[in-house]
PDB file of C-alpha atoms in Angstrom:
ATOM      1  CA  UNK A 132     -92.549  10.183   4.324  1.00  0.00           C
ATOM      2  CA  UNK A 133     -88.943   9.412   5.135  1.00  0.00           C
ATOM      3  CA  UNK A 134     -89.297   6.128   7.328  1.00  0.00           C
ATOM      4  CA  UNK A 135     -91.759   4.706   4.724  1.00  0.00           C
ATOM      5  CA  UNK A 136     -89.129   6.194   1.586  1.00  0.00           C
ATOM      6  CA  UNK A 137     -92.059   7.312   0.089  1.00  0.00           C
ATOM      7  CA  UNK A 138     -90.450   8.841  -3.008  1.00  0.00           C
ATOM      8  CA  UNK A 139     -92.545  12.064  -3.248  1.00  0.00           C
ATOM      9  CA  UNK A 140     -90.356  13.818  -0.711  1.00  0.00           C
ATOM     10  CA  UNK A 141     -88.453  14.758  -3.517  1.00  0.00           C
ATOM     11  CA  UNK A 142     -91.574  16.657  -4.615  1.00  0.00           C
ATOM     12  CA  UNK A 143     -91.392  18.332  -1.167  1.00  0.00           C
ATOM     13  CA  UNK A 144     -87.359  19.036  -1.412  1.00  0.00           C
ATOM     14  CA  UNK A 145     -88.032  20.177  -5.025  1.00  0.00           C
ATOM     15  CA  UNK A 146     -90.770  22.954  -3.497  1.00  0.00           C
ATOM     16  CA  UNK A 147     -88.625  23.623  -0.210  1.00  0.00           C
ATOM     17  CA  UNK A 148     -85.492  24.684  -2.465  1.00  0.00           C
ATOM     18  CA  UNK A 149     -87.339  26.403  -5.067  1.00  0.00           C
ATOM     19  CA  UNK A 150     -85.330  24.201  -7.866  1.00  0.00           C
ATOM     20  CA  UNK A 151     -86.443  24.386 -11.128  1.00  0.00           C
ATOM     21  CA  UNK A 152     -86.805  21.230 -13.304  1.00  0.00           C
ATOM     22  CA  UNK A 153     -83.402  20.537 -13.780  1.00  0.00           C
ATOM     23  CA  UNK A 154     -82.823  20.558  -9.835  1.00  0.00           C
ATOM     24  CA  UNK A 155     -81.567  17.658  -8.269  1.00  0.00           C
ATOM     25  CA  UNK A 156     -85.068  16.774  -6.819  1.00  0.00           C
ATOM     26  CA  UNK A 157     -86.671  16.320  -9.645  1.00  0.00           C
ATOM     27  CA  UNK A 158     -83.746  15.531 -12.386  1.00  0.00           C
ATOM     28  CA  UNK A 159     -81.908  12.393 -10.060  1.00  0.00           C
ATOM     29  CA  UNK A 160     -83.407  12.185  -6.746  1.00  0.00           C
ATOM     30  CA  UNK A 161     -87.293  10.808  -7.597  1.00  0.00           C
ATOM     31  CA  UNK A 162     -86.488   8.856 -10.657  1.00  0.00           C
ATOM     32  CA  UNK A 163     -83.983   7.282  -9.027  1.00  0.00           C
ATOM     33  CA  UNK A 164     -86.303   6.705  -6.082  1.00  0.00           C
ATOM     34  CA  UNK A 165     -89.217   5.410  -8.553  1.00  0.00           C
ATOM     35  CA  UNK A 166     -86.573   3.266 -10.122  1.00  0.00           C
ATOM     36  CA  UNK A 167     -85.462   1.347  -7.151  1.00  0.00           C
ATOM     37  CA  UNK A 168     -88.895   0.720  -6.475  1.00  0.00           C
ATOM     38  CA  UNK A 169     -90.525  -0.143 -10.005  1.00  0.00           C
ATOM     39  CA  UNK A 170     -87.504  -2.332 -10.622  1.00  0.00           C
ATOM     40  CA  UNK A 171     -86.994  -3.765  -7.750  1.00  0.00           C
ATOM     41  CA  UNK A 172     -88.256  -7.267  -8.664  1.00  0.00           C
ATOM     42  CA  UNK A 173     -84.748  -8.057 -10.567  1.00  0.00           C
ATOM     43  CA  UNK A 174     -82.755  -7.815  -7.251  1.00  0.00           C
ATOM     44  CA  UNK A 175     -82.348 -10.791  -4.794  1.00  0.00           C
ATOM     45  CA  UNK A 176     -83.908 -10.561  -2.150  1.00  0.00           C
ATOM     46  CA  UNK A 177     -81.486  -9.034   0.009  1.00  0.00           C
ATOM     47  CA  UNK A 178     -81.012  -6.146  -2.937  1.00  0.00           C
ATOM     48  CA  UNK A 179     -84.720  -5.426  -2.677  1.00  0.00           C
ATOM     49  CA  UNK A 180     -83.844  -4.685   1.418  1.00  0.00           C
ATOM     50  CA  UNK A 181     -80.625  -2.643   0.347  1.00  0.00           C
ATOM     51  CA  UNK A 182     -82.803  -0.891  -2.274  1.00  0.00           C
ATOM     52  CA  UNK A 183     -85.339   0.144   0.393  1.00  0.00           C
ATOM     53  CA  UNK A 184     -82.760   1.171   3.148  1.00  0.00           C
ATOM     54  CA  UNK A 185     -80.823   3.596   0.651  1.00  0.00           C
ATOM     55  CA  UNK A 186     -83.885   5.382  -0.407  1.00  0.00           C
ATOM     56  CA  UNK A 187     -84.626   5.870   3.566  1.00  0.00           C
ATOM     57  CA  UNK A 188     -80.874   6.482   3.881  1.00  0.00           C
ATOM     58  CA  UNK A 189     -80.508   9.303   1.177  1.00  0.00           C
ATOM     59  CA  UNK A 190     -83.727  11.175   2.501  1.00  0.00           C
ATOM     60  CA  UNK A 191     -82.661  10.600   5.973  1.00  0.00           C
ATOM     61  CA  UNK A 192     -79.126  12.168   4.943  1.00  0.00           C
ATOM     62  CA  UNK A 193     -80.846  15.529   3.303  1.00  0.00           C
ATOM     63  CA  UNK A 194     -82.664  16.044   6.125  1.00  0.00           C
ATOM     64  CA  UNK A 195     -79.492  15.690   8.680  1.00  0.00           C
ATOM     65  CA  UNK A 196     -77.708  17.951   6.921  1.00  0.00           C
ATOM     66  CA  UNK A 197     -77.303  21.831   8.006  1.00  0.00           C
ATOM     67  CA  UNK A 198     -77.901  22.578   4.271  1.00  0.00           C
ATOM     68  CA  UNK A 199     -81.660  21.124   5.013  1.00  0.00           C
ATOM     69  CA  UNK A 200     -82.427  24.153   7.107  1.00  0.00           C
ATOM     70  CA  UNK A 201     -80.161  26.710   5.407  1.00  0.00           C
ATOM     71  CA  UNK A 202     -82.843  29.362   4.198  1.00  0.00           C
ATOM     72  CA  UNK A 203     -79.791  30.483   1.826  1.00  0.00           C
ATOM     73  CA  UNK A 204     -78.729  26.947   0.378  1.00  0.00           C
ATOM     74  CA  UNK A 205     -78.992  26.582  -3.307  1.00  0.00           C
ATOM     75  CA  UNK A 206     -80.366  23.730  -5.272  1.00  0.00           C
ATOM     76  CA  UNK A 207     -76.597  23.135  -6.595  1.00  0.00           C
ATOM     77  CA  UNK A 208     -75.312  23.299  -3.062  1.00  0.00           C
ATOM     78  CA  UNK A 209     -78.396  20.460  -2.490  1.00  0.00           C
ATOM     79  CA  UNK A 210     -77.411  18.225  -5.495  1.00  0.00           C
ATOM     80  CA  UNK A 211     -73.365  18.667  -4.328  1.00  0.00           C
ATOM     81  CA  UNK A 212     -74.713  17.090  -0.775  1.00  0.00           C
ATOM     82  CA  UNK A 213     -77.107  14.824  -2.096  1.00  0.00           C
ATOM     83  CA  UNK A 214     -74.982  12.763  -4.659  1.00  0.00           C
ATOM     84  CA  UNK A 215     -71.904  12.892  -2.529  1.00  0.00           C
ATOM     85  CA  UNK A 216     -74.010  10.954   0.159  1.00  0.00           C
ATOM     86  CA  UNK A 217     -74.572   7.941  -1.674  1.00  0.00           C
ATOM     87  CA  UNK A 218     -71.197   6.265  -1.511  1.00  0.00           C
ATOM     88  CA  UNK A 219     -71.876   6.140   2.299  1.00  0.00           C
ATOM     89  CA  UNK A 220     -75.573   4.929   2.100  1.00  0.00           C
ATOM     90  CA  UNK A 221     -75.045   2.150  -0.315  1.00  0.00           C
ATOM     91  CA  UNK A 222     -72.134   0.861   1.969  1.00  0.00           C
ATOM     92  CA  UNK A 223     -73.590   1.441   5.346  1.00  0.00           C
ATOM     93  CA  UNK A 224     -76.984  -0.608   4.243  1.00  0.00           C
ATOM     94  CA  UNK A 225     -74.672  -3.585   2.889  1.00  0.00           C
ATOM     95  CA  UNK A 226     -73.586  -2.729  -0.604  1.00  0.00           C
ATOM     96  CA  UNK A 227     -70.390  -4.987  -0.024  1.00  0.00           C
ATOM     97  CA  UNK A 228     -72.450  -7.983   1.072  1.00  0.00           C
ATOM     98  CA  UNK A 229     -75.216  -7.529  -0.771  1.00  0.00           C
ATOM     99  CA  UNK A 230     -74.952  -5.870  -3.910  1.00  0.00           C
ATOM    100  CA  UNK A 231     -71.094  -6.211  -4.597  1.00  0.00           C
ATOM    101  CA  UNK A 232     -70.884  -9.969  -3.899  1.00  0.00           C
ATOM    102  CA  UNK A 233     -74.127 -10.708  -5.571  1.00  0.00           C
ATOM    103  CA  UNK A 234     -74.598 -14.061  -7.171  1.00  0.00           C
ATOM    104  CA  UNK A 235     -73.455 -14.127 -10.993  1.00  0.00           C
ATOM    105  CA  UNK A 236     -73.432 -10.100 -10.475  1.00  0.00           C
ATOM    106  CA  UNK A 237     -77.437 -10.050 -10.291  1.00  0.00           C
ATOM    107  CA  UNK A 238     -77.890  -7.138  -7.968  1.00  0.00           C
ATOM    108  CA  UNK A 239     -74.848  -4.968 -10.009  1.00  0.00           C
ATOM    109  CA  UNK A 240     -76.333  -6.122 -13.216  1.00  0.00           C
ATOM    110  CA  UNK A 241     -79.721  -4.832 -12.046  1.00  0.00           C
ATOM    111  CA  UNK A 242     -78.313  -1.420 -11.258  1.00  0.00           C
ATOM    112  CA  UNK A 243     -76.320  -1.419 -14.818  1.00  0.00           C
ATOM    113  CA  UNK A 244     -79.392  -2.762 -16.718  1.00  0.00           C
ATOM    114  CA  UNK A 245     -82.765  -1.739 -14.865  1.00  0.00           C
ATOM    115  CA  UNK A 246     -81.832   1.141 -12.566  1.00  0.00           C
ATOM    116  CA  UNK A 247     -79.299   3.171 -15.513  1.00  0.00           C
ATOM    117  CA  UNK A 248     -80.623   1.170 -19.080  1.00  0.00           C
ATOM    118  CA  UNK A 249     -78.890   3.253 -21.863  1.00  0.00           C
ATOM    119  CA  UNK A 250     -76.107   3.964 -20.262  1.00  0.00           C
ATOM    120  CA  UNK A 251     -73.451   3.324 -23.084  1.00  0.00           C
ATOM    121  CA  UNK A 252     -70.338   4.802 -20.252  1.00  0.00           C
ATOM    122  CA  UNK A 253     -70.192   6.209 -17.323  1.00  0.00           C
ATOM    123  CA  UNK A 254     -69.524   9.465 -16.370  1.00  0.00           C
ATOM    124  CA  UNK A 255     -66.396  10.459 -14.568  1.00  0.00           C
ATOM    125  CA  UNK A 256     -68.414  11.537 -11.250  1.00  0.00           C
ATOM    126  CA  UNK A 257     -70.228   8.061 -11.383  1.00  0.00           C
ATOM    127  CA  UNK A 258     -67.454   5.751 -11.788  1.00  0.00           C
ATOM    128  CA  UNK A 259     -65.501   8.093  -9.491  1.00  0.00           C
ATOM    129  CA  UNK A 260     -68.355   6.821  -7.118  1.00  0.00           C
ATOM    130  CA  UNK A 261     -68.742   3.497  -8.318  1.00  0.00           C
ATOM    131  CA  UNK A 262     -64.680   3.111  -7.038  1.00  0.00           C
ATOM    132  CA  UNK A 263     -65.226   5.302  -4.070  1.00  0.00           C
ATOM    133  CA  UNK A 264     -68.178   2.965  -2.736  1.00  0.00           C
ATOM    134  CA  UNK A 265     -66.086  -0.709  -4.076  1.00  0.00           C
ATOM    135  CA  UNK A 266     -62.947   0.678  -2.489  1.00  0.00           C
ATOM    136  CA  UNK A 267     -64.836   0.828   0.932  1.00  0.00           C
ATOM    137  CA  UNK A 268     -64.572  -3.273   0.708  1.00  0.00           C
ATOM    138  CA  UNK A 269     -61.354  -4.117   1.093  1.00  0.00           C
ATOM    139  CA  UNK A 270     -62.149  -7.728   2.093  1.00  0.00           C
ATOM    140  CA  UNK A 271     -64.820  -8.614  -0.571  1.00  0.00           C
ATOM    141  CA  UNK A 272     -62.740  -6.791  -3.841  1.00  0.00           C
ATOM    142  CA  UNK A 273     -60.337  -9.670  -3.748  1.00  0.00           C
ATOM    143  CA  UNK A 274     -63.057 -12.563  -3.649  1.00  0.00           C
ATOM    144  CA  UNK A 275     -64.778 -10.053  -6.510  1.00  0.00           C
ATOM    145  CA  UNK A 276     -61.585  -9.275  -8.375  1.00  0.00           C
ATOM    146  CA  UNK A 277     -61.437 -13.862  -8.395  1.00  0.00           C
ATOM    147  CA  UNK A 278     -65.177 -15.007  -9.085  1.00  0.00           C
ATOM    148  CA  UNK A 279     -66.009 -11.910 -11.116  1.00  0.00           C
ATOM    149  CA  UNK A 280     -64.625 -13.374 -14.582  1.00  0.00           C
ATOM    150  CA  UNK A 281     -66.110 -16.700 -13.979  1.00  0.00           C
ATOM    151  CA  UNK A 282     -69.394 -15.727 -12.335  1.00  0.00           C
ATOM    152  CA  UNK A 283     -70.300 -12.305 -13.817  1.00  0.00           C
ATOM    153  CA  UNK A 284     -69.485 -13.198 -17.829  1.00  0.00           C
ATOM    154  CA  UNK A 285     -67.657  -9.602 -17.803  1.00  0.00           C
ATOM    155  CA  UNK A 286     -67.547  -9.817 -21.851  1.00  0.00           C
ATOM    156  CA  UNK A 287     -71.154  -9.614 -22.116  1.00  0.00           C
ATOM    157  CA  UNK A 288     -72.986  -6.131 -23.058  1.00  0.00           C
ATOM    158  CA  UNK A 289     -75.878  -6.973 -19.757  1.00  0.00           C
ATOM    159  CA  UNK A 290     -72.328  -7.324 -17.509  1.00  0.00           C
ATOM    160  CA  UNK A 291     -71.152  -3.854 -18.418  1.00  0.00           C
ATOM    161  CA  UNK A 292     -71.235  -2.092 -15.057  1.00  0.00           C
ATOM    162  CA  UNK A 293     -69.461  -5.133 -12.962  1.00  0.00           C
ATOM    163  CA  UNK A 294     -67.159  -5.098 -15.658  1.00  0.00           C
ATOM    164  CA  UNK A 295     -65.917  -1.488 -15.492  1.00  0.00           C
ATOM    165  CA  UNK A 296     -65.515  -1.968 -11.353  1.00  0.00           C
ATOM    166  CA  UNK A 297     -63.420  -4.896 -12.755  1.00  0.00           C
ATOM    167  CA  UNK A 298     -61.341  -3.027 -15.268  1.00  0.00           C
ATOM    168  CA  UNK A 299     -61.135  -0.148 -12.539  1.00  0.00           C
ATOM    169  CA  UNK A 300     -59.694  -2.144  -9.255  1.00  0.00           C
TER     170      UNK A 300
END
């Protein structure tokens, strides 16, 4: 289930932990997983790859952790773990290559616009982790921080997320 990041072993984490509906399984994990697959047709070609690698990557990191086989871990415990893994699996696949330094922001747009639609702002945690994740590319922000305005027409509504990493570094 995991090397294929088939996205119903959120179903299985969801049964394992005994979460109810609001559980991090059910409420983040799969529709984010069904997300990055159903919309995966906006990204570049090299965002579809990153898109498949951090589903593998945040199953793969549940499963390494000691919480995974913790008979008395809770499902907040789980959703602490699980969210606070995905700075490191969107860098370590190639978020500041791939996603970050996108061509006229398509990959960042993609997450703003196809992956979060109706997000009107951000949420402290997420742009907390939005920063966390840029801030581990030191030698891309600066080529970002120059081509962004030009590239990435930061005024428009469909530019929002790029433009709040702008605004932010």
């Amino acid at each position: 289930m995991v090397a294929d990041a088939d996205c119903s072993f959120y179903d299985c984490l969801h049964t394992k932990f005994r979460c109810d509906g609001k559980g991090y399984a059910l409420r983040r994990g799969k529709p984010d997983c069904q997300k990055y697959i159903s919309e995966s047709s906006c990204f570049t070609t090299a965002g579809q790859t990153w898109l498949t690698n951090v589903r593998r990557c945040l199953m793969q990191s549940i499963i390494n952790s000691p919480l995974y086989n913790d008979e008395s871990a809770t499902c907040d415990q789980l959703a602490t773990f699980a969210i606070a893994s995905r700075p490191k699996c969107y860098t370590d696949n190639g978020f500041c290559t791939n996603i970050f330094l996108s061509p006229q922001c398509q990959n960042l747009n993609c997450i703003r616009n196809r992956i979060y639609p109706g997000k009107k702002s951000w949420s402290k945690q997420s742009i907390d982790q939005i920063i966390k994740t840029t801030e581990s590319c030191p030698s891309q922000i600066s080529t970002f921080l120059t081509d962004a305005p030009q590239q990435c027409n930061l005024g428009s509504p469909d530019s929002a997320l790029p433009a709040a990493i702008h605004n932010q570094l």
